[in-house]
């Protein structure tokens, strides 16, 4: 199983120009290098917020299907069954 998390990382607070930037880093927390990177960012004090990816609802996925043209329209149920070979 692959676990991926998103983190928002600003520049360190002692940055000369005091300009705040946001970076999104996607990493696998279960790997050695992923764990090491998280510990490093926490040690720097720049890890601000851990964000879990949001899943789309069935309605949002259906709207995506319509926009992408992955739907078919039929005049009747008989026509649909004929198209499916039933």
PDB file of N, CA, C and O in Angstrom:
ATOM      1  N   UNK A   1       0.850  -1.176   0.000  1.00  0.00           N
ATOM      2  CA  UNK A   1       0.000   0.000   0.000  1.00  0.00           C
ATOM      3  C   UNK A   1       0.895   1.238   0.000  1.00  0.00           C
ATOM      4  O   UNK A   1       1.885   1.295   0.697  1.00  0.00           O
ATOM      5  N   UNK A   2       0.531   2.206  -0.781  1.00  0.00           N
ATOM      6  CA  UNK A   2       1.310   3.418  -0.904  1.00  0.00           C
ATOM      7  C   UNK A   2       0.565   4.554  -0.204  1.00  0.00           C
ATOM      8  O   UNK A   2      -0.579   4.834  -0.520  1.00  0.00           O
ATOM      9  N   UNK A   3       1.199   5.180   0.763  1.00  0.00           N
ATOM     10  CA  UNK A   3       0.594   6.295   1.482  1.00  0.00           C
ATOM     11  C   UNK A   3       1.328   7.554   1.085  1.00  0.00           C
ATOM     12  O   UNK A   3       2.539   7.649   1.225  1.00  0.00           O
ATOM     13  N   UNK A   4       0.590   8.507   0.584  1.00  0.00           N
ATOM     14  CA  UNK A   4       1.199   9.760   0.140  1.00  0.00           C
ATOM     15  C   UNK A   4       0.499  10.900   0.870  1.00  0.00           C
ATOM     16  O   UNK A   4      -0.716  10.942   0.967  1.00  0.00           O
ATOM     17  N   UNK A   5       1.263  11.813   1.394  1.00  0.00           N
ATOM     18  CA  UNK A   5       0.718  12.964   2.108  1.00  0.00           C
ATOM     19  C   UNK A   5       1.247  14.235   1.460  1.00  0.00           C
ATOM     20  O   UNK A   5       2.343  14.256   0.909  1.00  0.00           O
ATOM     21  N   UNK A   6       0.498  15.309   1.583  1.00  0.00           N
ATOM     22  CA  UNK A   6       0.928  16.612   1.093  1.00  0.00           C
ATOM     23  C   UNK A   6       1.282  17.486   2.286  1.00  0.00           C
ATOM     24  O   UNK A   6       0.585  17.482   3.288  1.00  0.00           O
ATOM     25  N   UNK A   7       2.370  18.233   2.178  1.00  0.00           N
ATOM     26  CA  UNK A   7       2.796  19.138   3.226  1.00  0.00           C
ATOM     27  C   UNK A   7       2.987  20.524   2.625  1.00  0.00           C
ATOM     28  O   UNK A   7       3.484  20.661   1.518  1.00  0.00           O
ATOM     29  N   UNK A   8       2.619  21.546   3.366  1.00  0.00           N
ATOM     30  CA  UNK A   8       2.874  22.909   2.953  1.00  0.00           C
ATOM     31  C   UNK A   8       4.073  23.395   3.759  1.00  0.00           C
ATOM     32  O   UNK A   8       4.054  23.364   4.981  1.00  0.00           O
ATOM     33  N   UNK A   9       5.117  23.825   3.074  1.00  0.00           N
ATOM     34  CA  UNK A   9       6.353  24.194   3.750  1.00  0.00           C
ATOM     35  C   UNK A   9       6.728  25.625   3.376  1.00  0.00           C
ATOM     36  O   UNK A   9       7.056  25.895   2.223  1.00  0.00           O
ATOM     37  N   UNK A  10       6.693  26.564   4.338  1.00  0.00           N
ATOM     38  CA  UNK A  10       7.135  27.931   4.046  1.00  0.00           C
ATOM     39  C   UNK A  10       8.654  28.023   4.148  1.00  0.00           C
ATOM     40  O   UNK A  10       9.313  27.110   4.636  1.00  0.00           O
ATOM     41  N   UNK A  11       9.210  29.148   3.702  1.00  0.00           N
ATOM     42  CA  UNK A  11      10.635  29.380   3.882  1.00  0.00           C
ATOM     43  C   UNK A  11      10.929  29.514   5.370  1.00  0.00           C
ATOM     44  O   UNK A  11      10.062  29.907   6.146  1.00  0.00           O
ATOM     45  N   UNK A  12      12.149  29.209   5.809  1.00  0.00           N
ATOM     46  CA  UNK A  12      12.489  29.381   7.221  1.00  0.00           C
ATOM     47  C   UNK A  12      12.265  30.807   7.683  1.00  0.00           C
ATOM     48  O   UNK A  12      12.376  31.755   6.902  1.00  0.00           O
ATOM     49  N   UNK A  13      11.967  30.970   8.965  1.00  0.00           N
ATOM     50  CA  UNK A  13      11.638  32.296   9.497  1.00  0.00           C
ATOM     51  C   UNK A  13      12.824  33.253   9.477  1.00  0.00           C
ATOM     52  O   UNK A  13      12.648  34.458   9.465  1.00  0.00           O
ATOM     53  N   UNK A  14      14.035  32.724   9.483  1.00  0.00           N
ATOM     54  CA  UNK A  14      15.210  33.595   9.475  1.00  0.00           C
ATOM     55  C   UNK A  14      15.645  33.971   8.060  1.00  0.00           C
ATOM     56  O   UNK A  14      16.743  34.436   7.851  1.00  0.00           O
ATOM     57  N   UNK A  15      14.788  33.768   7.083  1.00  0.00           N
ATOM     58  CA  UNK A  15      15.082  34.123   5.702  1.00  0.00           C
ATOM     59  C   UNK A  15      15.300  35.631   5.622  1.00  0.00           C
ATOM     60  O   UNK A  15      14.550  36.407   6.205  1.00  0.00           O
ATOM     61  N   UNK A  16      16.341  36.081   4.906  1.00  0.00           N
ATOM     62  CA  UNK A  16      16.743  37.488   4.904  1.00  0.00           C
ATOM     63  C   UNK A  16      15.642  38.442   4.459  1.00  0.00           C
ATOM     64  O   UNK A  16      15.458  39.502   5.039  1.00  0.00           O
ATOM     65  N   UNK A  17      14.917  38.103   3.416  1.00  0.00           N
ATOM     66  CA  UNK A  17      13.928  39.035   2.875  1.00  0.00           C
ATOM     67  C   UNK A  17      12.570  38.909   3.555  1.00  0.00           C
ATOM     68  O   UNK A  17      11.667  39.654   3.263  1.00  0.00           O
ATOM     69  N   UNK A  18      12.400  37.934   4.423  1.00  0.00           N
ATOM     70  CA  UNK A  18      11.140  37.718   5.133  1.00  0.00           C
ATOM     71  C   UNK A  18       9.977  37.507   4.181  1.00  0.00           C
ATOM     72  O   UNK A  18       8.865  37.923   4.437  1.00  0.00           O
ATOM     73  N   UNK A  19      10.249  36.897   3.043  1.00  0.00           N
ATOM     74  CA  UNK A  19       9.207  36.596   2.072  1.00  0.00           C
ATOM     75  C   UNK A  19       8.708  35.189   2.357  1.00  0.00           C
ATOM     76  O   UNK A  19       9.484  34.252   2.449  1.00  0.00           O
ATOM     77  N   UNK A  20       7.399  35.044   2.487  1.00  0.00           N
ATOM     78  CA  UNK A  20       6.812  33.751   2.783  1.00  0.00           C
ATOM     79  C   UNK A  20       6.401  33.097   1.466  1.00  0.00           C
ATOM     80  O   UNK A  20       5.716  33.702   0.653  1.00  0.00           O
ATOM     81  N   UNK A  21       6.829  31.873   1.273  1.00  0.00           N
ATOM     82  CA  UNK A  21       6.449  31.100   0.102  1.00  0.00           C
ATOM     83  C   UNK A  21       5.881  29.775   0.580  1.00  0.00           C
ATOM     84  O   UNK A  21       6.222  29.305   1.649  1.00  0.00           O
ATOM     85  N   UNK A  22       4.996  29.196  -0.195  1.00  0.00           N
ATOM     86  CA  UNK A  22       4.405  27.913   0.151  1.00  0.00           C
ATOM     87  C   UNK A  22       4.804  26.889  -0.889  1.00  0.00           C
ATOM     88  O   UNK A  22       4.669  27.119  -2.082  1.00  0.00           O
ATOM     89  N   UNK A  23       5.303  25.763  -0.424  1.00  0.00           N
ATOM     90  CA  UNK A  23       5.681  24.661  -1.292  1.00  0.00           C
ATOM     91  C   UNK A  23       4.833  23.461  -0.918  1.00  0.00           C
ATOM     92  O   UNK A  23       4.575  23.207   0.248  1.00  0.00           O
ATOM     93  N   UNK A  24       4.403  22.718  -1.894  1.00  0.00           N
ATOM     94  CA  UNK A  24       3.672  21.477  -1.653  1.00  0.00           C
ATOM     95  C   UNK A  24       4.605  20.326  -2.004  1.00  0.00           C
ATOM     96  O   UNK A  24       5.103  20.242  -3.123  1.00  0.00           O
ATOM     97  N   UNK A  25       4.830  19.466  -1.028  1.00  0.00           N
ATOM     98  CA  UNK A  25       5.711  18.319  -1.217  1.00  0.00           C
ATOM     99  C   UNK A  25       4.870  17.064  -1.031  1.00  0.00           C
ATOM    100  O   UNK A  25       4.229  16.895  -0.005  1.00  0.00           O
ATOM    101  N   UNK A  26       4.864  16.193  -2.007  1.00  0.00           N
ATOM    102  CA  UNK A  26       4.149  14.925  -1.900  1.00  0.00           C
ATOM    103  C   UNK A  26       5.177  13.833  -1.666  1.00  0.00           C
ATOM    104  O   UNK A  26       6.112  13.694  -2.441  1.00  0.00           O
ATOM    105  N   UNK A  27       4.996  13.083  -0.575  1.00  0.00           N
ATOM    106  CA  UNK A  27       5.952  12.037  -0.267  1.00  0.00           C
ATOM    107  C   UNK A  27       5.275  10.847   0.382  1.00  0.00           C
ATOM    108  O   UNK A  27       4.161  10.945   0.876  1.00  0.00           O
ATOM    109  N   UNK A  28       5.966   9.723   0.362  1.00  0.00           N
ATOM    110  CA  UNK A  28       5.478   8.503   0.983  1.00  0.00           C
ATOM    111  C   UNK A  28       6.036   8.447   2.400  1.00  0.00           C
ATOM    112  O   UNK A  28       7.237   8.292   2.592  1.00  0.00           O
ATOM    113  N   UNK A  29       5.171   8.558   3.401  1.00  0.00           N
ATOM    114  CA  UNK A  29       5.599   8.590   4.796  1.00  0.00           C
ATOM    115  C   UNK A  29       6.121   7.248   5.292  1.00  0.00           C
ATOM    116  O   UNK A  29       6.722   7.184   6.350  1.00  0.00           O
ATOM    117  N   UNK A  30       5.872   6.192   4.567  1.00  0.00           N
ATOM    118  CA  UNK A  30       6.273   4.867   5.031  1.00  0.00           C
ATOM    119  C   UNK A  30       7.679   4.471   4.614  1.00  0.00           C
ATOM    120  O   UNK A  30       8.193   3.478   5.083  1.00  0.00           O
ATOM    121  N   UNK A  31       8.304   5.263   3.729  1.00  0.00           N
ATOM    122  CA  UNK A  31       9.666   4.942   3.317  1.00  0.00           C
ATOM    123  C   UNK A  31      10.658   5.602   4.275  1.00  0.00           C
ATOM    124  O   UNK A  31      10.342   6.568   4.968  1.00  0.00           O
ATOM    125  N   UNK A  32      11.861   5.073   4.292  1.00  0.00           N
ATOM    126  CA  UNK A  32      12.909   5.622   5.155  1.00  0.00           C
ATOM    127  C   UNK A  32      13.213   7.066   4.775  1.00  0.00           C
ATOM    128  O   UNK A  32      13.331   7.930   5.640  1.00  0.00           O
ATOM    129  N   UNK A  33      13.320   7.318   3.478  1.00  0.00           N
ATOM    130  CA  UNK A  33      13.647   8.680   3.042  1.00  0.00           C
ATOM    131  C   UNK A  33      12.493   9.641   3.314  1.00  0.00           C
ATOM    132  O   UNK A  33      12.719  10.801   3.656  1.00  0.00           O
ATOM    133  N   UNK A  34      11.251   9.173   3.193  1.00  0.00           N
ATOM    134  CA  UNK A  34      10.098  10.022   3.500  1.00  0.00           C
ATOM    135  C   UNK A  34      10.065  10.400   4.968  1.00  0.00           C
ATOM    136  O   UNK A  34       9.828  11.559   5.325  1.00  0.00           O
ATOM    137  N   UNK A  35      10.309   9.418   5.842  1.00  0.00           N
ATOM    138  CA  UNK A  35      10.344   9.691   7.285  1.00  0.00           C
ATOM    139  C   UNK A  35      11.480  10.651   7.632  1.00  0.00           C
ATOM    140  O   UNK A  35      11.322  11.549   8.457  1.00  0.00           O
ATOM    141  N   UNK A  36      12.632  10.444   6.980  1.00  0.00           N
ATOM    142  CA  UNK A  36      13.783  11.307   7.242  1.00  0.00           C
ATOM    143  C   UNK A  36      13.500  12.749   6.826  1.00  0.00           C
ATOM    144  O   UNK A  36      13.863  13.689   7.534  1.00  0.00           O
ATOM    145  N   UNK A  37      12.851  12.926   5.694  1.00  0.00           N
ATOM    146  CA  UNK A  37      12.529  14.275   5.225  1.00  0.00           C
ATOM    147  C   UNK A  37      11.556  14.966   6.187  1.00  0.00           C
ATOM    148  O   UNK A  37      11.722  16.141   6.500  1.00  0.00           O
ATOM    149  N   UNK A  38      10.568  14.236   6.673  1.00  0.00           N
ATOM    150  CA  UNK A  38       9.619  14.813   7.637  1.00  0.00           C
ATOM    151  C   UNK A  38      10.356  15.242   8.902  1.00  0.00           C
ATOM    152  O   UNK A  38      10.147  16.347   9.410  1.00  0.00           O
ATOM    153  N   UNK A  39      11.230  14.369   9.429  1.00  0.00           N
ATOM    154  CA  UNK A  39      11.992  14.719  10.636  1.00  0.00           C
ATOM    155  C   UNK A  39      12.871  15.942  10.391  1.00  0.00           C
ATOM    156  O   UNK A  39      12.982  16.827  11.246  1.00  0.00           O
ATOM    157  N   UNK A  40      13.490  16.021   9.210  1.00  0.00           N
ATOM    158  CA  UNK A  40      14.342  17.161   8.876  1.00  0.00           C
ATOM    159  C   UNK A  40      13.536  18.459   8.837  1.00  0.00           C
ATOM    160  O   UNK A  40      13.939  19.468   9.404  1.00  0.00           O
ATOM    161  N   UNK A  41      12.384  18.428   8.186  1.00  0.00           N
ATOM    162  CA  UNK A  41      11.553  19.631   8.108  1.00  0.00           C
ATOM    163  C   UNK A  41      11.056  20.049   9.487  1.00  0.00           C
ATOM    164  O   UNK A  41      10.998  21.237   9.805  1.00  0.00           O
ATOM    165  N   UNK A  42      10.712  19.072  10.328  1.00  0.00           N
ATOM    166  CA  UNK A  42      10.272  19.394  11.681  1.00  0.00           C
ATOM    167  C   UNK A  42      11.419  19.999  12.487  1.00  0.00           C
ATOM    168  O   UNK A  42      11.206  20.923  13.266  1.00  0.00           O
ATOM    169  N   UNK A  43      12.630  19.494  12.284  1.00  0.00           N
ATOM    170  CA  UNK A  43      13.791  20.031  12.991  1.00  0.00           C
ATOM    171  C   UNK A  43      14.073  21.475  12.581  1.00  0.00           C
ATOM    172  O   UNK A  43      14.483  22.293  13.396  1.00  0.00           O
ATOM    173  N   UNK A  44      13.836  21.784  11.311  1.00  0.00           N
ATOM    174  CA  UNK A  44      14.008  23.164  10.840  1.00  0.00           C
ATOM    175  C   UNK A  44      12.908  24.081  11.346  1.00  0.00           C
ATOM    176  O   UNK A  44      13.041  25.296  11.326  1.00  0.00           O
ATOM    177  N   UNK A  45      11.802  23.501  11.748  1.00  0.00           N
ATOM    178  CA  UNK A  45      10.676  24.310  12.214  1.00  0.00           C
ATOM    179  C   UNK A  45       9.845  24.880  11.083  1.00  0.00           C
ATOM    180  O   UNK A  45       9.148  25.869  11.266  1.00  0.00           O
ATOM    181  N   UNK A  46       9.909  24.282   9.907  1.00  0.00           N
ATOM    182  CA  UNK A  46       9.172  24.824   8.769  1.00  0.00           C
ATOM    183  C   UNK A  46       7.931  24.016   8.410  1.00  0.00           C
ATOM    184  O   UNK A  46       7.157  24.410   7.558  1.00  0.00           O
ATOM    185  N   UNK A  47       7.731  22.875   9.062  1.00  0.00           N
ATOM    186  CA  UNK A  47       6.558  22.055   8.774  1.00  0.00           C
ATOM    187  C   UNK A  47       5.343  22.714   9.404  1.00  0.00           C
ATOM    188  O   UNK A  47       5.229  22.805  10.614  1.00  0.00           O
ATOM    189  N   UNK A  48       4.430  23.188   8.593  1.00  0.00           N
ATOM    190  CA  UNK A  48       3.296  23.950   9.096  1.00  0.00           C
ATOM    191  C   UNK A  48       2.034  23.105   9.169  1.00  0.00           C
ATOM    192  O   UNK A  48       1.396  23.024  10.207  1.00  0.00           O
ATOM    193  N   UNK A  49       1.664  22.483   8.087  1.00  0.00           N
ATOM    194  CA  UNK A  49       0.372  21.816   8.054  1.00  0.00           C
ATOM    195  C   UNK A  49       0.440  20.559   7.213  1.00  0.00           C
ATOM    196  O   UNK A  49       0.965  20.565   6.112  1.00  0.00           O
ATOM    197  N   UNK A  50      -0.110  19.475   7.762  1.00  0.00           N
ATOM    198  CA  UNK A  50      -0.201  18.222   7.035  1.00  0.00           C
ATOM    199  C   UNK A  50      -1.593  18.150   6.426  1.00  0.00           C
ATOM    200  O   UNK A  50      -2.583  18.343   7.114  1.00  0.00           O
ATOM    201  N   UNK A  51      -1.667  17.883   5.130  1.00  0.00           N
ATOM    202  CA  UNK A  51      -2.939  17.878   4.426  1.00  0.00           C
ATOM    203  C   UNK A  51      -3.176  16.499   3.841  1.00  0.00           C
ATOM    204  O   UNK A  51      -2.325  15.961   3.143  1.00  0.00           O
ATOM    205  N   UNK A  52      -4.326  15.922   4.124  1.00  0.00           N
ATOM    206  CA  UNK A  52      -4.708  14.653   3.511  1.00  0.00           C
ATOM    207  C   UNK A  52      -5.445  14.942   2.214  1.00  0.00           C
ATOM    208  O   UNK A  52      -6.298  15.835   2.173  1.00  0.00           O
ATOM    209  N   UNK A  53      -5.128  14.218   1.160  1.00  0.00           N
ATOM    210  CA  UNK A  53      -5.831  14.444  -0.102  1.00  0.00           C
ATOM    211  C   UNK A  53      -7.328  14.176   0.061  1.00  0.00           C
ATOM    212  O   UNK A  53      -7.722  13.256   0.759  1.00  0.00           O
ATOM    213  N   UNK A  54      -8.136  15.013  -0.553  1.00  0.00           N
ATOM    214  CA  UNK A  54      -9.580  14.821  -0.464  1.00  0.00           C
ATOM    215  C   UNK A  54     -10.050  13.985  -1.645  1.00  0.00           C
ATOM    216  O   UNK A  54      -9.572  14.150  -2.767  1.00  0.00           O
ATOM    217  N   UNK A  55     -10.955  13.097  -1.351  1.00  0.00           N
ATOM    218  CA  UNK A  55     -11.515  12.265  -2.405  1.00  0.00           C
ATOM    219  C   UNK A  55     -12.741  12.955  -2.982  1.00  0.00           C
ATOM    220  O   UNK A  55     -13.494  13.607  -2.265  1.00  0.00           O
ATOM    221  N   UNK A  56     -12.933  12.783  -4.276  1.00  0.00           N
ATOM    222  CA  UNK A  56     -14.099  13.357  -4.923  1.00  0.00           C
ATOM    223  C   UNK A  56     -15.327  12.507  -4.614  1.00  0.00           C
ATOM    224  O   UNK A  56     -15.245  11.279  -4.536  1.00  0.00           O
ATOM    225  N   UNK A  57     -16.452  13.186  -4.477  1.00  0.00           N
ATOM    226  CA  UNK A  57     -17.706  12.467  -4.258  1.00  0.00           C
ATOM    227  C   UNK A  57     -18.147  11.825  -5.569  1.00  0.00           C
ATOM    228  O   UNK A  57     -17.630  12.136  -6.643  1.00  0.00           O
ATOM    229  N   UNK A  58     -19.116  10.923  -5.480  1.00  0.00           N
ATOM    230  CA  UNK A  58     -19.604  10.261  -6.695  1.00  0.00           C
ATOM    231  C   UNK A  58     -20.213  11.287  -7.646  1.00  0.00           C
ATOM    232  O   UNK A  58     -20.098  11.160  -8.867  1.00  0.00           O
ATOM    233  N   UNK A  59     -20.844  12.319  -7.093  1.00  0.00           N
ATOM    234  CA  UNK A  59     -21.424  13.372  -7.940  1.00  0.00           C
ATOM    235  C   UNK A  59     -20.314  14.104  -8.699  1.00  0.00           C
ATOM    236  O   UNK A  59     -20.426  14.342  -9.903  1.00  0.00           O
ATOM    237  N   UNK A  60     -19.223  14.458  -7.999  1.00  0.00           N
ATOM    238  CA  UNK A  60     -18.123  15.165  -8.654  1.00  0.00           C
ATOM    239  C   UNK A  60     -17.475  14.289  -9.727  1.00  0.00           C
ATOM    240  O   UNK A  60     -17.128  14.786 -10.809  1.00  0.00           O
ATOM    241  N   UNK A  61     -17.324  12.996  -9.449  1.00  0.00           N
ATOM    242  CA  UNK A  61     -16.767  12.088 -10.457  1.00  0.00           C
ATOM    243  C   UNK A  61     -17.682  11.980 -11.665  1.00  0.00           C
ATOM    244  O   UNK A  61     -17.221  11.934 -12.810  1.00  0.00           O
ATOM    245  N   UNK A  62     -19.008  11.959 -11.425  1.00  0.00           N
ATOM    246  CA  UNK A  62     -19.942  11.871 -12.553  1.00  0.00           C
ATOM    247  C   UNK A  62     -19.888  13.146 -13.398  1.00  0.00           C
ATOM    248  O   UNK A  62     -19.974  13.082 -14.622  1.00  0.00           O
ATOM    249  N   UNK A  63     -19.728  14.303 -12.747  1.00  0.00           N
ATOM    250  CA  UNK A  63     -19.615  15.551 -13.497  1.00  0.00           C
ATOM    251  C   UNK A  63     -18.332  15.571 -14.323  1.00  0.00           C
ATOM    252  O   UNK A  63     -18.312  16.070 -15.448  1.00  0.00           O
ATOM    253  N   UNK A  64     -17.258  15.007 -13.779  1.00  0.00           N
ATOM    254  CA  UNK A  64     -16.007  14.886 -14.541  1.00  0.00           C
ATOM    255  C   UNK A  64     -16.216  14.000 -15.765  1.00  0.00           C
ATOM    256  O   UNK A  64     -15.722  14.297 -16.848  1.00  0.00           O
ATOM    257  N   UNK A  65     -16.949  12.893 -15.589  1.00  0.00           N
ATOM    258  CA  UNK A  65     -17.239  11.992 -16.707  1.00  0.00           C
ATOM    259  C   UNK A  65     -17.994  12.724 -17.809  1.00  0.00           C
ATOM    260  O   UNK A  65     -17.698  12.566 -18.996  1.00  0.00           O
ATOM    261  N   UNK A  66     -18.957  13.534 -17.434  1.00  0.00           N
ATOM    262  CA  UNK A  66     -19.736  14.295 -18.425  1.00  0.00           C
ATOM    263  C   UNK A  66     -18.836  15.273 -19.167  1.00  0.00           C
ATOM    264  O   UNK A  66     -18.862  15.357 -20.402  1.00  0.00           O
ATOM    265  N   UNK A  67     -18.012  16.026 -18.432  1.00  0.00           N
ATOM    266  CA  UNK A  67     -17.108  17.003 -19.061  1.00  0.00           C
ATOM    267  C   UNK A  67     -16.109  16.324 -20.000  1.00  0.00           C
ATOM    268  O   UNK A  67     -15.757  16.878 -21.039  1.00  0.00           O
ATOM    269  N   UNK A  68     -15.640  15.139 -19.629  1.00  0.00           N
ATOM    270  CA  UNK A  68     -14.638  14.429 -20.429  1.00  0.00           C
ATOM    271  C   UNK A  68     -15.256  13.599 -21.547  1.00  0.00           C
ATOM    272  O   UNK A  68     -14.543  12.951 -22.303  1.00  0.00           O
ATOM    273  N   UNK A  69     -16.577  13.565 -21.636  1.00  0.00           N
ATOM    274  CA  UNK A  69     -17.234  12.835 -22.710  1.00  0.00           C
ATOM    275  C   UNK A  69     -17.250  11.331 -22.521  1.00  0.00           C
ATOM    276  O   UNK A  69     -17.280  10.580 -23.493  1.00  0.00           O
ATOM    277  N   UNK A  70     -17.224  10.868 -21.293  1.00  0.00           N
ATOM    278  CA  UNK A  70     -17.207   9.432 -21.017  1.00  0.00           C
ATOM    279  C   UNK A  70     -18.611   8.905 -20.724  1.00  0.00           C
ATOM    280  O   UNK A  70     -18.769   7.952 -19.977  1.00  0.00           O
ATOM    281  N   UNK A  71     -19.622   9.519 -21.288  1.00  0.00           N
ATOM    282  CA  UNK A  71     -21.001   9.076 -21.092  1.00  0.00           C
ATOM    283  C   UNK A  71     -21.661   8.850 -22.447  1.00  0.00           C
ATOM    284  O   UNK A  71     -21.243   9.419 -23.451  1.00  0.00           O
ATOM    285  N   UNK A  72     -22.680   8.013 -22.462  1.00  0.00           N
ATOM    286  CA  UNK A  72     -23.456   7.768 -23.670  1.00  0.00           C
ATOM    287  C   UNK A  72     -24.916   8.047 -23.363  1.00  0.00           C
ATOM    288  O   UNK A  72     -25.377   7.797 -22.249  1.00  0.00           O
ATOM    289  N   UNK A  73     -25.642   8.554 -24.346  1.00  0.00           N
ATOM    290  CA  UNK A  73     -27.072   8.818 -24.183  1.00  0.00           C
ATOM    291  C   UNK A  73     -27.839   7.887 -25.104  1.00  0.00           C
ATOM    292  O   UNK A  73     -27.420   7.634 -26.233  1.00  0.00           O
ATOM    293  N   UNK A  74     -28.952   7.392 -24.607  1.00  0.00           N
ATOM    294  CA  UNK A  74     -29.786   6.482 -25.373  1.00  0.00           C
ATOM    295  C   UNK A  74     -31.225   6.996 -25.365  1.00  0.00           C
ATOM    296  O   UNK A  74     -31.678   7.604 -24.397  1.00  0.00           O
ATOM    297  N   UNK A  75     -31.935   6.725 -26.447  1.00  0.00           N
ATOM    298  CA  UNK A  75     -33.332   7.133 -26.569  1.00  0.00           C
ATOM    299  C   UNK A  75     -34.253   6.254 -25.728  1.00  0.00           C
ATOM    300  O   UNK A  75     -35.290   6.694 -25.275  1.00  0.00           O
ATOM    301  N   UNK A  76     -33.852   4.989 -25.532  1.00  0.00           N
ATOM    302  CA  UNK A  76     -34.702   4.076 -24.770  1.00  0.00           C
ATOM    303  C   UNK A  76     -33.837   3.023 -24.083  1.00  0.00           C
ATOM    304  O   UNK A  76     -32.655   2.867 -24.392  1.00  0.00           O
ATOM    305  N   UNK A  77     -34.463   2.298 -23.169  1.00  0.00           N
ATOM    306  CA  UNK A  77     -33.761   1.221 -22.472  1.00  0.00           C
ATOM    307  C   UNK A  77     -33.388   0.114 -23.452  1.00  0.00           C
ATOM    308  O   UNK A  77     -32.314  -0.485 -23.342  1.00  0.00           O
ATOM    309  N   UNK A  78     -34.273  -0.160 -24.423  1.00  0.00           N
ATOM    310  CA  UNK A  78     -33.981  -1.190 -25.427  1.00  0.00           C
ATOM    311  C   UNK A  78     -32.716  -0.850 -26.209  1.00  0.00           C
ATOM    312  O   UNK A  78     -31.884  -1.715 -26.476  1.00  0.00           O
ATOM    313  N   UNK A  79     -32.577   0.427 -26.570  1.00  0.00           N
ATOM    314  CA  UNK A  79     -31.403   0.873 -27.304  1.00  0.00           C
ATOM    315  C   UNK A  79     -30.135   0.693 -26.451  1.00  0.00           C
ATOM    316  O   UNK A  79     -29.092   0.280 -26.943  1.00  0.00           O
ATOM    317  N   UNK A  80     -30.237   0.979 -25.163  1.00  0.00           N
ATOM    318  CA  UNK A  80     -29.102   0.817 -24.270  1.00  0.00           C
ATOM    319  C   UNK A  80     -28.699  -0.655 -24.161  1.00  0.00           C
ATOM    320  O   UNK A  80     -27.525  -0.991 -24.267  1.00  0.00           O
ATOM    321  N   UNK A  81     -29.684  -1.531 -23.966  1.00  0.00           N
ATOM    322  CA  UNK A  81     -29.376  -2.960 -23.851  1.00  0.00           C
ATOM    323  C   UNK A  81     -28.783  -3.514 -25.146  1.00  0.00           C
ATOM    324  O   UNK A  81     -27.882  -4.329 -25.131  1.00  0.00           O
ATOM    325  N   UNK A  82     -29.269  -3.012 -26.280  1.00  0.00           N
ATOM    326  CA  UNK A  82     -28.739  -3.435 -27.574  1.00  0.00           C
ATOM    327  C   UNK A  82     -27.280  -3.010 -27.694  1.00  0.00           C
ATOM    328  O   UNK A  82     -26.445  -3.771 -28.178  1.00  0.00           O
ATOM    329  N   UNK A  83     -26.974  -1.797 -27.231  1.00  0.00           N
ATOM    330  CA  UNK A  83     -25.609  -1.292 -27.271  1.00  0.00           C
ATOM    331  C   UNK A  83     -24.676  -2.127 -26.377  1.00  0.00           C
ATOM    332  O   UNK A  83     -23.513  -2.337 -26.705  1.00  0.00           O
ATOM    333  N   UNK A  84     -25.229  -2.635 -25.268  1.00  0.00           N
ATOM    334  CA  UNK A  84     -24.442  -3.453 -24.349  1.00  0.00           C
ATOM    335  C   UNK A  84     -24.359  -4.903 -24.785  1.00  0.00           C
ATOM    336  O   UNK A  84     -23.632  -5.696 -24.196  1.00  0.00           O
ATOM    337  N   UNK A  85     -25.132  -5.266 -25.787  1.00  0.00           N
ATOM    338  CA  UNK A  85     -25.126  -6.630 -26.289  1.00  0.00           C
ATOM    339  C   UNK A  85     -25.946  -7.575 -25.428  1.00  0.00           C
ATOM    340  O   UNK A  85     -25.700  -8.774 -25.390  1.00  0.00           O
ATOM    341  N   UNK A  86     -26.919  -7.040 -24.775  1.00  0.00           N
ATOM    342  CA  UNK A  86     -27.773  -7.854 -23.878  1.00  0.00           C
ATOM    343  C   UNK A  86     -29.114  -8.089 -24.550  1.00  0.00           C
ATOM    344  O   UNK A  86     -29.717  -7.261 -25.120  1.00  0.00           O
TER     345      UNK A  86
END
